[in-house]
Amino acid sequence: MKTLGPRGSSLWIAAIIHRLSGLALAIFLPVHFFVLSLAFHGGARLDGFLRWADQPLVKFTEVGLVFLLTVHLLGGLRVLVIENFDWHDGQKRLAMLVAAVSAVTAFIFLMRVF
Amino acid sequence: MNVEHLKTDILILGAGGAGLFAALHAHKADPNLDVTIVSKGLLGKCGCTRMVQGGYNVALNLGDSIERHFMDTIEGGKWLPHQALAWTLVTKAIERVHELENEIGCFFDRNPDGTLHGKAFAGQTFDRTVHKGDLTGIEIINRLMEQVWARPIRRLEEHRAVALIPSPAGGISGALLIDIRTGEFRFIAAQAVLLATGGGPTMYRYHTPSGDKSMDGLAIALRFGLPLRDMEMVQFHPTGLLAGPDTRMTGTVLEEGLRGSGGHLLNGALHRFMGDYDQKLERATRDVVSRAIDAEMRAGRTTPNGGVYIKMSHLGPAHVAKEFKGMVDRCRDCGFDLAGGLVEVVPTAHYFMGGVICDVDTSTEKAGLFVAGEDASGMHGANRLGGNGVANSTVFGGIAGDVMPRWIAYNRPGHRAPDADALDAEIERALHPFGQKSGDLNALREKLLDTMWDDVGVVRDRAGLERGLASVDQIEAELLTAGLADTDRRFNLTWQDWLNLRSLCEISRVIALAALKRENSRGAHFRSDFPAPGDLATSTFTVARQTAGGIEIGERPVAFTHVKPGETLIRDPVAAE
Amino acid sequence: MNVRLYVWQRATAALMAPLVLVHIAVILYATRAGLSAADILSRTHNSIAWATFYGIFVAAASIHASIGVRNILVEWSPFSERGAGRFAAVLGIALALLGFHAVFALVVA
Amino acid sequence: MSSAAPAQLSVSLWRGSDDGCYETYSVPRRASQTVLDVVTYVQRHIDATLSYRFACRVGMCGSCAMTVNGRPRWTCRTHVAKVAANGRLKIGPLENLPRIKDLATDMQPFFEKWRQAEGVFAPSLTRAEPMARIKPDSRARMAADAAIECINCGVCYAACDTVRWNANYLGPAALNRAWTLVNDERDAGNAARLTAVAASGGCHSCHSHQSCQEHCPLALNPTESIAGLKRRTVAAYLNGELKA
Ligand SMILES: Cc1cc2nc3c(=O)[nH]c(=O)nc-3n(C[C@H](O)[C@H](O)[C@H](O)COP(=O)(O)OP(=O)(O)OC[C@H]3O[C@@H](n4cnc5c(N)ncnc54)[C@H](O)[C@@H]3O)c2cc1C
Ligand code: HEM
Ligand code: SF4
Ligand code: F3S
Ligand code: FES
């Protein structure tokens, strides 16, 4: 922690996770759109895909994506709150909360998928 | 030796309140003139103006008056001030504060009605000290620095002035500098030069000024043949932090307000001793408290590190922590509990009243050379009021900036060639340590600090001063044989330390000589063998000058041009009471 | 980033925040049981509401993500500001095209 | 406290400029000892050529900041006990600034950006006029006061990764100063200032990492100041007062 210096703090980590999740979403989104547009050619192709997507590994990545979306959403809200509302102490707790909520969401999703 | 030659019209040595103001005013007076400002550290981030806590004295409010401020200054200075200078100080301060607030951008603290707040400061009959919290100097210097940055003023940061160079044709040709970062020399030719390196009595064991101040300006002026006045007048602040040897924290000032608001001073035996010296106890004036602490120390009734304690806890630690947050934080960072415990303190050399003799327009005996700020003298006499220091540097720095362009326009001195021999001699002088075998610089520094503290300090007498003089001579002689390895001159702080020590030795000697000359006790100068102040009406001030035969100290009568001892200019002395 | 890009990015972020919440709710709901293409299509087909919902989402996400990626490129890649801007514009347009294509597929086709 | 501490500190100092390396020295531990004292000890007693910078030695000038065990700090007011629990110190120059030599950096870019952010008061009055009456409890004055005591030490600038990653970014201290001026009723320079901080590299480049706020030795909050600037510039932009 110490040698990480400014990079060790939970606030910094929150910002980095937000960035990485945004980046991952930006990479995933075209793929996601592509999958959905398979429906253009009728339900069959999509069904085929969805069966393929039933595999645990694929499911797992999807869980990850929902997780990313939630993390990014909450991280984004954190930024919007900092930027637009009067300053309050306890920013660190907010960052922790963000991490906790996204973990819980992802966990619920995980339970449902499997 | 490869020396870069540069040219400028106005050369300002020092970037404290005096130097920065001079640069701004000179640039405004004639934007076509090339103005160069030299600073030993980073612009605005060195020197003592930045360290001003208390604030800035100025007669702004109803009930106060210029006359009242003037009388406080004269009486505080024990009738030694040069009255025309003191008068200029108190009158111009009003315009200067308006300028600081309206044009430079300082945002001073306000009263509830929106007007500027004046706080109480010791030794004054009116609460006239304008401030920004207890970090007034930071506000003043930051704003000045920003204004200088925003203008085409040339900055030579981390450059050390080592000498003024005469011209063979007479007059001044410019100054020799060392670029601290590269270790190279630069000669700057100038039409007019301002000396504003800010004095700073750092030759005492305990001292408050910043590390870059080492009396360079006065040593340079002395060598250039200028007369110096009031050189025995060293102001001690009673409560410097005492954190032991080997730490730069030691000597740094703990603010006056601690005593003012009811702090107690205890000696090593935890006895509250101020009652043994003065009825006003801890609230007595700076010099009285400093002498009392000094007496306890000399009697050996000290704390482990050899000072006394300041105790605040009886006022309630929570209250102290809130009221004096800055001081409590500072002590805490250094490992001490000011709010709840005992903190060791010691008197500490704070301000230097002596300096170059100058006129109200900042001109000196040498045509083309001007002086302002703590390098100048005469405004404060035997004692400087808290709050008159920064007023002095900003008022006279500004005046110098107004005057120099006019002086150039009128006299058309042009750029005079430097006296080549003088230039070579000064370069050689600065390089002296590299030609010597290595020596123990640290031991010499310690010895000088102790000598000045023990023999030329808070309380003086003939025997001690003579001992001190002999010892300063010896230290200087040893310094001249103490060499440095010539491996890397770039950003070589040890070389700079050597040069600092040399300046300090030279001025230490003058302080001791002037102190010997003054056989009475006034303000900051206390002779135990002559404890009486002497006749005020025939007051004299000391003048020191370097001659072929050494330092000569003379005395001149104070001219009571505005007010005589026993009189006052305050028409209605009770109005503000 | 300058104020114009900032306004677009934060505005789209604020806009997407509720949309994403709904989207996540839908996903959670949808994954309750095994999902089939018919399930999805039956919900979305010919629904103007869903078309608008996802249309706005796609537009906002394209703008938002391209500006975001631009910032990342400026800071983390050797791209110049100009280069990063161009790359991001292409990404934004691609995202929008793919996105509208998908919405069209789900709603109309 | 001193009894438990080891008698010697193992101190690694950065030597040289960009192509330098850390060198280790042994420095006696003292009861009262700041990081600046440790550095001074090395210069005075071990290697006379060591370069570093300080002036006031009490936290007023902001000259002495260095990287201490990975964190940017003011060294004159950092007690060794606070940072060297295991008797080890690793001290380097501040990050994100060009190095001059050893522990001294070139602060020119920092102040240049301060200037670019229009961090300079633009007067609306002259010395001949009375001083502005400003209530100490007005909202604007309180906002200005909250951010004004910056000592330009560069610690926040060194702690901020956005500064590291984006050469154009003005950085927390410059923007913090701009914000105090935006709140200064006496100032007449806001049009230029808002344009400056709304441009590329201005306040909108900040990602609210908050390292600046975490490290500021004076406990100032540049993140909050920058957020204020973001709001103010967005409002100006939406009102058509800014071209961007
Ligand atoms: C801790 C402290 C608290 C104080 N509080 C108050 C107060 O509350 N009110 C008040 O009125 N006064 C106060 N003073 C006094 C006041 O700070 C000074 O009197 C005043 O600021 C001096 O201004 P100056 O411009 O002459 O010098 P400084 O501000 O000291 O500036 C000197 C400049 O010269 C430079 N310099 C030095 N040597 C050289 C060289 N050889 N070459 C080039 N440059 C050089 C320095 O680096 C610096 O830039 C205080 C002083 C201290 C130390
Ligand atoms: C749920 C709604 C969303 C919100 C509230 C939101 C919020 C934000 C915010 C406030 C930022 C700025 C971060 C900063 O500059 O410090 C940001 C950045 C970013 N967002 Fe989003 N976002 C959302 C959805 C998305 C989506 C769906 C994507 C991907 C397609 C995305 C991709 C990005 C990217 C790539 C960045 C750049 C990250 C960075 O610069 O650090 N965001 N987001
Ligand atoms: S905001 Fe704080 S950390 Fe940054 S320069 Fe100012 S005082 Fe230093
Ligand atoms: S650390 Fe940097 S990113 Fe912003 S909040 Fe502070 S300036
Ligand atoms: S030396 Fe001035 S802040 Fe540390």
CSV table of N, CA and C in Angstrom, one decimal, chain C:
chain,number,residue,atom,x,y,z
C,1,MET,N,-10.0,17.3,-22.1
C,1,MET,CA,-11.5,17.5,-22.4
C,1,MET,C,-11.8,19.0,-22.2
C,2,ASN,N,-12.6,19.5,-23.1
C,2,ASN,CA,-13.1,20.9,-22.8
C,2,ASN,C,-14.6,20.9,-22.4
C,3,VAL,N,-15.1,22.0,-22.2
C,3,VAL,CA,-16.4,22.1,-21.6
C,3,VAL,C,-17.5,21.5,-22.5
C,4,ARG,N,-17.3,21.6,-23.8
C,4,ARG,CA,-18.4,21.1,-24.7
C,4,ARG,C,-18.5,19.6,-24.6
C,5,LEU,N,-17.3,18.9,-24.7
C,5,LEU,CA,-17.3,17.5,-24.6
C,5,LEU,C,-17.8,17.0,-23.2
C,6,TYR,N,-17.4,17.8,-22.2
C,6,TYR,CA,-17.8,17.5,-20.9
C,6,TYR,C,-19.3,17.5,-20.7
C,7,VAL,N,-19.9,18.6,-21.2
C,7,VAL,CA,-21.4,18.7,-21.1
C,7,VAL,C,-22.0,17.5,-21.8
C,8,TRP,N,-21.6,17.1,-23.0
C,8,TRP,CA,-22.2,16.0,-23.7
C,8,TRP,C,-21.9,14.7,-22.9
C,9,GLN,N,-20.8,14.5,-22.3
C,9,GLN,CA,-20.5,13.3,-21.7
C,9,GLN,C,-21.3,13.2,-20.4
C,10,ARG,N,-21.3,14.2,-19.6
C,10,ARG,CA,-22.0,14.2,-18.3
C,10,ARG,C,-23.5,14.1,-18.6
C,11,ALA,N,-24.0,14.8,-19.6
C,11,ALA,CA,-25.5,14.8,-19.8
C,11,ALA,C,-25.9,13.4,-20.2
C,12,THR,N,-25.1,12.8,-21.1
C,12,THR,CA,-25.5,11.4,-21.5
C,12,THR,C,-25.4,10.5,-20.4
C,13,ALA,N,-24.4,10.7,-19.5
C,13,ALA,CA,-24.3,9.8,-18.3
C,13,ALA,C,-25.5,10.0,-17.4
C,14,ALA,N,-25.9,11.2,-17.2
C,14,ALA,CA,-27.1,11.4,-16.4
C,14,ALA,C,-28.3,10.8,-17.0
C,15,LEU,N,-28.4,10.9,-18.3
C,15,LEU,CA,-29.5,10.4,-19.0
C,15,LEU,C,-29.6,8.8,-18.9
C,16,MET,N,-28.4,8.3,-19.1
C,16,MET,CA,-28.3,6.8,-19.1
C,16,MET,C,-28.5,6.2,-17.7
C,17,ALA,N,-28.2,6.9,-16.7
C,17,ALA,CA,-28.3,6.3,-15.3
C,17,ALA,C,-29.6,5.7,-15.1
C,18,PRO,N,-30.8,6.4,-15.3
C,18,PRO,CA,-32.1,5.7,-15.1
C,18,PRO,C,-32.3,4.6,-16.1
C,19,LEU,N,-31.9,4.8,-17.3
C,19,LEU,CA,-32.1,3.8,-18.4
C,19,LEU,C,-31.3,2.5,-18.0
C,20,VAL,N,-30.1,2.7,-17.5
C,20,VAL,CA,-29.4,1.5,-17.1
C,20,VAL,C,-30.0,0.7,-16.0
C,21,LEU,N,-30.6,1.5,-15.1
C,21,LEU,CA,-31.2,0.9,-13.9
C,21,LEU,C,-32.4,0.0,-14.4
C,22,VAL,N,-33.2,0.6,-15.3
C,22,VAL,CA,-34.3,-0.2,-15.9
C,22,VAL,C,-33.7,-1.4,-16.7
C,23,HIS,N,-32.7,-1.2,-17.5
C,23,HIS,CA,-32.1,-2.2,-18.2
C,23,HIS,C,-31.6,-3.4,-17.3
C,24,ILE,N,-31.0,-3.0,-16.2
C,24,ILE,CA,-30.5,-4.1,-15.3
C,24,ILE,C,-31.7,-4.8,-14.7
C,25,ALA,N,-32.7,-4.1,-14.4
C,25,ALA,CA,-33.9,-4.7,-13.8
C,25,ALA,C,-34.5,-5.7,-14.8
C,26,VAL,N,-34.5,-5.3,-16.0
C,26,VAL,CA,-35.1,-6.2,-17.1
C,26,VAL,C,-34.2,-7.4,-17.2
C,27,ILE,N,-32.9,-7.2,-17.2
C,27,ILE,CA,-32.0,-8.4,-17.3
C,27,ILE,C,-32.2,-9.3,-16.2
C,28,LEU,N,-32.3,-8.7,-15.0
C,28,LEU,CA,-32.4,-9.6,-13.8
C,28,LEU,C,-33.8,-10.4,-13.9
C,29,TYR,N,-34.8,-9.7,-14.3
C,29,TYR,CA,-36.1,-10.3,-14.5
C,29,TYR,C,-36.0,-11.4,-15.5
C,30,ALA,N,-35.4,-11.0,-16.7
C,30,ALA,CA,-35.4,-11.9,-17.8
C,30,ALA,C,-34.6,-13.2,-17.6
C,31,THR,N,-33.5,-13.1,-16.7
C,31,THR,CA,-32.7,-14.2,-16.5
C,31,THR,C,-33.3,-15.2,-15.5
C,32,ARG,N,-34.4,-14.8,-15.0
C,32,ARG,CA,-35.1,-15.6,-14.0
C,32,ARG,C,-35.2,-17.0,-14.5
C,33,ALA,N,-35.8,-17.1,-15.7
C,33,ALA,CA,-35.9,-18.4,-16.3
C,33,ALA,C,-35.0,-18.5,-17.5
C,34,GLY,N,-34.8,-19.7,-18.1
C,34,GLY,CA,-34.0,-19.8,-19.3
C,34,GLY,C,-34.6,-18.9,-20.4
C,35,LEU,N,-33.7,-18.2,-21.0
C,35,LEU,CA,-34.2,-17.2,-22.0
C,35,LEU,C,-34.2,-17.8,-23.4
C,36,SER,N,-35.3,-17.4,-24.1
C,36,SER,CA,-35.3,-17.8,-25.5
C,36,SER,C,-35.4,-16.6,-26.4
C,37,ALA,N,-35.0,-16.7,-27.6
C,37,ALA,CA,-35.1,-15.6,-28.5
C,37,ALA,C,-36.6,-15.1,-28.6
C,38,ALA,N,-37.5,-16.1,-28.6
C,38,ALA,CA,-38.9,-15.7,-28.7
C,38,ALA,C,-39.3,-14.9,-27.5
C,39,ASP,N,-38.8,-15.2,-26.4
C,39,ASP,CA,-39.1,-14.4,-25.2
C,39,ASP,C,-38.7,-13.0,-25.4
C,40,ILE,N,-37.5,-12.8,-25.9
C,40,ILE,CA,-37.0,-11.5,-26.0
C,40,ILE,C,-37.8,-10.7,-27.1
C,41,LEU,N,-38.0,-11.4,-28.2
C,41,LEU,CA,-38.7,-10.8,-29.3
C,41,LEU,C,-40.1,-10.4,-29.0
C,42,SER,N,-40.7,-11.3,-28.3
C,42,SER,CA,-42.2,-11.1,-28.0
C,42,SER,C,-42.3,-9.8,-27.1
C,43,ARG,N,-41.3,-9.6,-26.3
C,43,ARG,CA,-41.4,-8.4,-25.5
C,43,ARG,C,-41.2,-7.2,-26.3
C,44,THR,N,-40.2,-7.2,-27.2
C,44,THR,CA,-39.8,-6.0,-27.9
C,44,THR,C,-40.5,-5.7,-29.2
C,45,HIS,N,-41.0,-6.8,-29.8
C,45,HIS,CA,-41.5,-6.6,-31.2
C,45,HIS,C,-42.6,-5.6,-31.2
C,46,ASN,N,-42.4,-4.7,-32.2
C,46,ASN,CA,-43.4,-3.6,-32.4
C,46,ASN,C,-43.7,-2.7,-31.2
C,47,SER,N,-42.9,-2.8,-30.3
C,47,SER,CA,-43.1,-1.9,-29.1
C,47,SER,C,-42.4,-0.6,-29.3
C,48,ILE,N,-43.2,0.5,-29.5
C,48,ILE,CA,-42.6,1.8,-29.7
C,48,ILE,C,-41.9,2.2,-28.5
C,49,ALA,N,-42.5,1.9,-27.4
C,49,ALA,CA,-41.8,2.2,-26.1
C,49,ALA,C,-40.4,1.7,-26.0
C,50,TRP,N,-40.3,0.4,-26.2
C,50,TRP,CA,-39.0,-0.2,-26.2
C,50,TRP,C,-38.1,0.3,-27.2
C,51,ALA,N,-38.6,0.6,-28.4
C,51,ALA,CA,-37.8,1.2,-29.5
C,51,ALA,C,-37.2,2.5,-29.0
C,52,THR,N,-38.1,3.3,-28.5
C,52,THR,CA,-37.6,4.6,-28.0
C,52,THR,C,-36.6,4.5,-26.9
C,53,PHE,N,-36.9,3.6,-25.9
C,53,PHE,CA,-36.0,3.4,-24.8
C,53,PHE,C,-34.6,3.0,-25.3
C,54,TYR,N,-34.6,2.0,-26.1
C,54,TYR,CA,-33.2,1.5,-26.5
C,54,TYR,C,-32.6,2.4,-27.5
C,55,GLY,N,-33.4,3.1,-28.3
C,55,GLY,CA,-32.9,4.1,-29.2
C,55,GLY,C,-32.1,5.2,-28.5
C,56,ILE,N,-32.8,5.7,-27.5
C,56,ILE,CA,-32.1,6.8,-26.7
C,56,ILE,C,-30.9,6.3,-26.1
C,57,PHE,N,-31.0,5.0,-25.5
C,57,PHE,CA,-29.9,4.4,-24.9
C,57,PHE,C,-28.7,4.3,-25.8
C,58,VAL,N,-29.0,3.8,-27.0
C,58,VAL,CA,-27.9,3.6,-28.0
C,58,VAL,C,-27.3,5.0,-28.3
C,59,ALA,N,-28.1,6.0,-28.6
C,59,ALA,CA,-27.5,7.3,-29.0
C,59,ALA,C,-26.7,7.8,-27.8
C,60,ALA,N,-27.2,7.8,-26.6
C,60,ALA,CA,-26.5,8.3,-25.5
C,60,ALA,C,-25.2,7.5,-25.3
C,61,ALA,N,-25.3,6.2,-25.3
C,61,ALA,CA,-24.1,5.4,-25.0
C,61,ALA,C,-23.0,5.7,-26.1
C,62,SER,N,-23.4,5.8,-27.3
C,62,SER,CA,-22.4,6.1,-28.4
C,62,SER,C,-21.7,7.4,-28.1
C,63,ILE,N,-22.4,8.4,-27.8
C,63,ILE,CA,-21.8,9.7,-27.5
C,63,ILE,C,-20.9,9.6,-26.3
C,64,HIS,N,-21.5,9.0,-25.3
C,64,HIS,CA,-20.8,8.9,-24.0
C,64,HIS,C,-19.5,8.1,-24.1
C,65,ALA,N,-19.7,6.9,-24.7
C,65,ALA,CA,-18.5,6.0,-24.7
C,65,ALA,C,-17.4,6.6,-25.6
C,66,SER,N,-17.8,7.2,-26.7
C,66,SER,CA,-16.8,7.7,-27.6
C,66,SER,C,-16.0,8.8,-26.9
C,67,ILE,N,-16.7,9.7,-26.2
C,67,ILE,CA,-16.0,10.8,-25.5
C,67,ILE,C,-15.1,10.2,-24.4
C,68,GLY,N,-15.6,9.1,-23.8
C,68,GLY,CA,-14.8,8.5,-22.7
C,68,GLY,C,-13.6,7.8,-23.3
C,69,VAL,N,-13.7,7.1,-24.4
C,69,VAL,CA,-12.6,6.5,-25.0
C,69,VAL,C,-11.6,7.5,-25.5
C,70,ARG,N,-12.1,8.6,-26.0
C,70,ARG,CA,-11.2,9.7,-26.4
C,70,ARG,C,-10.3,10.1,-25.2
C,71,ASN,N,-10.9,10.3,-24.1
C,71,ASN,CA,-10.1,10.7,-22.9
C,71,ASN,C,-9.1,9.7,-22.5
C,72,ILE,N,-9.5,8.5,-22.6
C,72,ILE,CA,-8.6,7.4,-22.2
C,72,ILE,C,-7.4,7.4,-23.2
C,73,LEU,N,-7.7,7.5,-24.5
C,73,LEU,CA,-6.6,7.5,-25.5
C,73,LEU,C,-5.7,8.7,-25.2
C,74,VAL,N,-6.3,9.9,-25.0
C,74,VAL,CA,-5.4,11.0,-24.7
C,74,VAL,C,-4.4,10.8,-23.6
C,75,GLU,N,-4.9,10.1,-22.6
C,75,GLU,CA,-4.1,10.0,-21.4
C,75,GLU,C,-3.2,8.7,-21.4
C,76,TRP,N,-3.7,7.7,-22.1
C,76,TRP,CA,-3.0,6.4,-21.9
C,76,TRP,C,-2.4,5.9,-23.2
C,77,SER,N,-2.6,6.6,-24.3
C,77,SER,CA,-2.0,6.1,-25.6
C,77,SER,C,-1.2,7.3,-26.2
C,78,PRO,N,-0.3,6.9,-27.1
C,78,PRO,CA,0.5,8.0,-27.8
C,78,PRO,C,-0.3,8.9,-28.7
C,79,PHE,N,-1.6,8.6,-28.9
C,79,PHE,CA,-2.4,9.4,-29.8
C,79,PHE,C,-2.4,10.9,-29.4
C,80,SER,N,-2.4,11.7,-30.3
C,80,SER,CA,-2.5,13.2,-30.0
C,80,SER,C,-4.0,13.4,-29.7
C,81,GLU,N,-4.3,14.6,-29.2
C,81,GLU,CA,-5.7,14.9,-29.0
C,81,GLU,C,-6.5,14.8,-30.2
C,82,ARG,N,-6.0,15.3,-31.3
C,82,ARG,CA,-6.7,15.2,-32.6
C,82,ARG,C,-6.9,13.8,-33.0
C,83,GLY,N,-5.9,13.0,-32.9
C,83,GLY,CA,-6.0,11.6,-33.3
C,83,GLY,C,-7.0,10.8,-32.5
C,84,ALA,N,-6.9,11.1,-31.2
C,84,ALA,CA,-7.8,10.4,-30.2
C,84,ALA,C,-9.3,10.8,-30.6
C,85,GLY,N,-9.4,12.1,-30.9
C,85,GLY,CA,-10.8,12.6,-31.3
C,85,GLY,C,-11.3,11.9,-32.5
C,86,ARG,N,-10.4,11.7,-33.5
C,86,ARG,CA,-10.9,11.0,-34.8
C,86,ARG,C,-11.3,9.6,-34.5
C,87,PHE,N,-10.4,8.9,-33.8
C,87,PHE,CA,-10.6,7.5,-33.4
C,87,PHE,C,-12.0,7.4,-32.7
C,88,ALA,N,-12.2,8.3,-31.8
C,88,ALA,CA,-13.4,8.2,-31.0
C,88,ALA,C,-14.6,8.5,-31.8
C,89,ALA,N,-14.5,9.4,-32.8
C,89,ALA,CA,-15.6,9.7,-33.7
C,89,ALA,C,-16.0,8.5,-34.4
C,90,VAL,N,-15.0,7.8,-35.0
C,90,VAL,CA,-15.3,6.6,-35.7
C,90,VAL,C,-16.0,5.5,-34.8
C,91,LEU,N,-15.4,5.4,-33.6
C,91,LEU,CA,-16.0,4.5,-32.6
C,91,LEU,C,-17.4,4.8,-32.3
C,92,GLY,N,-17.7,6.1,-32.1
C,92,GLY,CA,-19.0,6.5,-31.8
C,92,GLY,C,-20.0,6.2,-32.9
C,93,ILE,N,-19.6,6.5,-34.2
C,93,ILE,CA,-20.5,6.2,-35.3
C,93,ILE,C,-20.7,4.7,-35.5
C,94,ALA,N,-19.6,3.9,-35.3
C,94,ALA,CA,-19.8,2.5,-35.4
C,94,ALA,C,-20.8,2.0,-34.3
C,95,LEU,N,-20.6,2.5,-33.1
C,95,LEU,CA,-21.4,2.0,-32.0
C,95,LEU,C,-22.9,2.4,-32.3
C,96,ALA,N,-23.1,3.6,-32.8
C,96,ALA,CA,-24.5,4.0,-33.1
C,96,ALA,C,-25.1,3.1,-34.2
C,97,LEU,N,-24.3,2.9,-35.3
C,97,LEU,CA,-24.8,2.1,-36.4
C,97,LEU,C,-25.2,0.7,-35.9
C,98,LEU,N,-24.2,0.1,-35.2
C,98,LEU,CA,-24.5,-1.3,-34.7
C,98,LEU,C,-25.7,-1.3,-33.7
C,99,GLY,N,-25.7,-0.3,-32.9
C,99,GLY,CA,-26.8,-0.2,-31.9
C,99,GLY,C,-28.2,0.0,-32.6
C,100,PHE,N,-28.3,0.9,-33.5
C,100,PHE,CA,-29.6,1.1,-34.1
C,100,PHE,C,-30.0,-0.1,-35.0
C,101,HIS,N,-29.0,-0.8,-35.5
C,101,HIS,CA,-29.2,-2.0,-36.3
C,101,HIS,C,-29.9,-3.0,-35.3
C,102,ALA,N,-29.3,-3.1,-34.1
C,102,ALA,CA,-29.8,-4.1,-33.2
C,102,ALA,C,-31.2,-3.8,-32.7
C,103,VAL,N,-31.4,-2.5,-32.5
C,103,VAL,CA,-32.8,-2.1,-32.0
C,103,VAL,C,-33.8,-2.4,-33.1
C,104,PHE,N,-33.4,-2.1,-34.3
C,104,PHE,CA,-34.2,-2.3,-35.5
C,104,PHE,C,-34.5,-3.8,-35.6
C,105,ALA,N,-33.6,-4.6,-35.4
C,105,ALA,CA,-33.7,-6.1,-35.4
C,105,ALA,C,-34.7,-6.5,-34.4
C,106,LEU,N,-34.6,-6.0,-33.2
C,106,LEU,CA,-35.4,-6.5,-32.2
C,106,LEU,C,-36.9,-6.0,-32.3
C,107,VAL,N,-37.0,-4.8,-32.7
C,107,VAL,CA,-38.3,-4.2,-32.7
C,107,VAL,C,-39.1,-4.4,-34.0
C,108,VAL,N,-38.4,-4.2,-35.1
C,108,VAL,CA,-39.1,-4.2,-36.4
C,108,VAL,C,-39.1,-5.5,-37.1
C,109,ALA,N,-38.0,-6.1,-37.2
C,109,ALA,CA,-37.9,-7.3,-38.0
C,109,ALA,C,-38.6,-8.5,-37.4
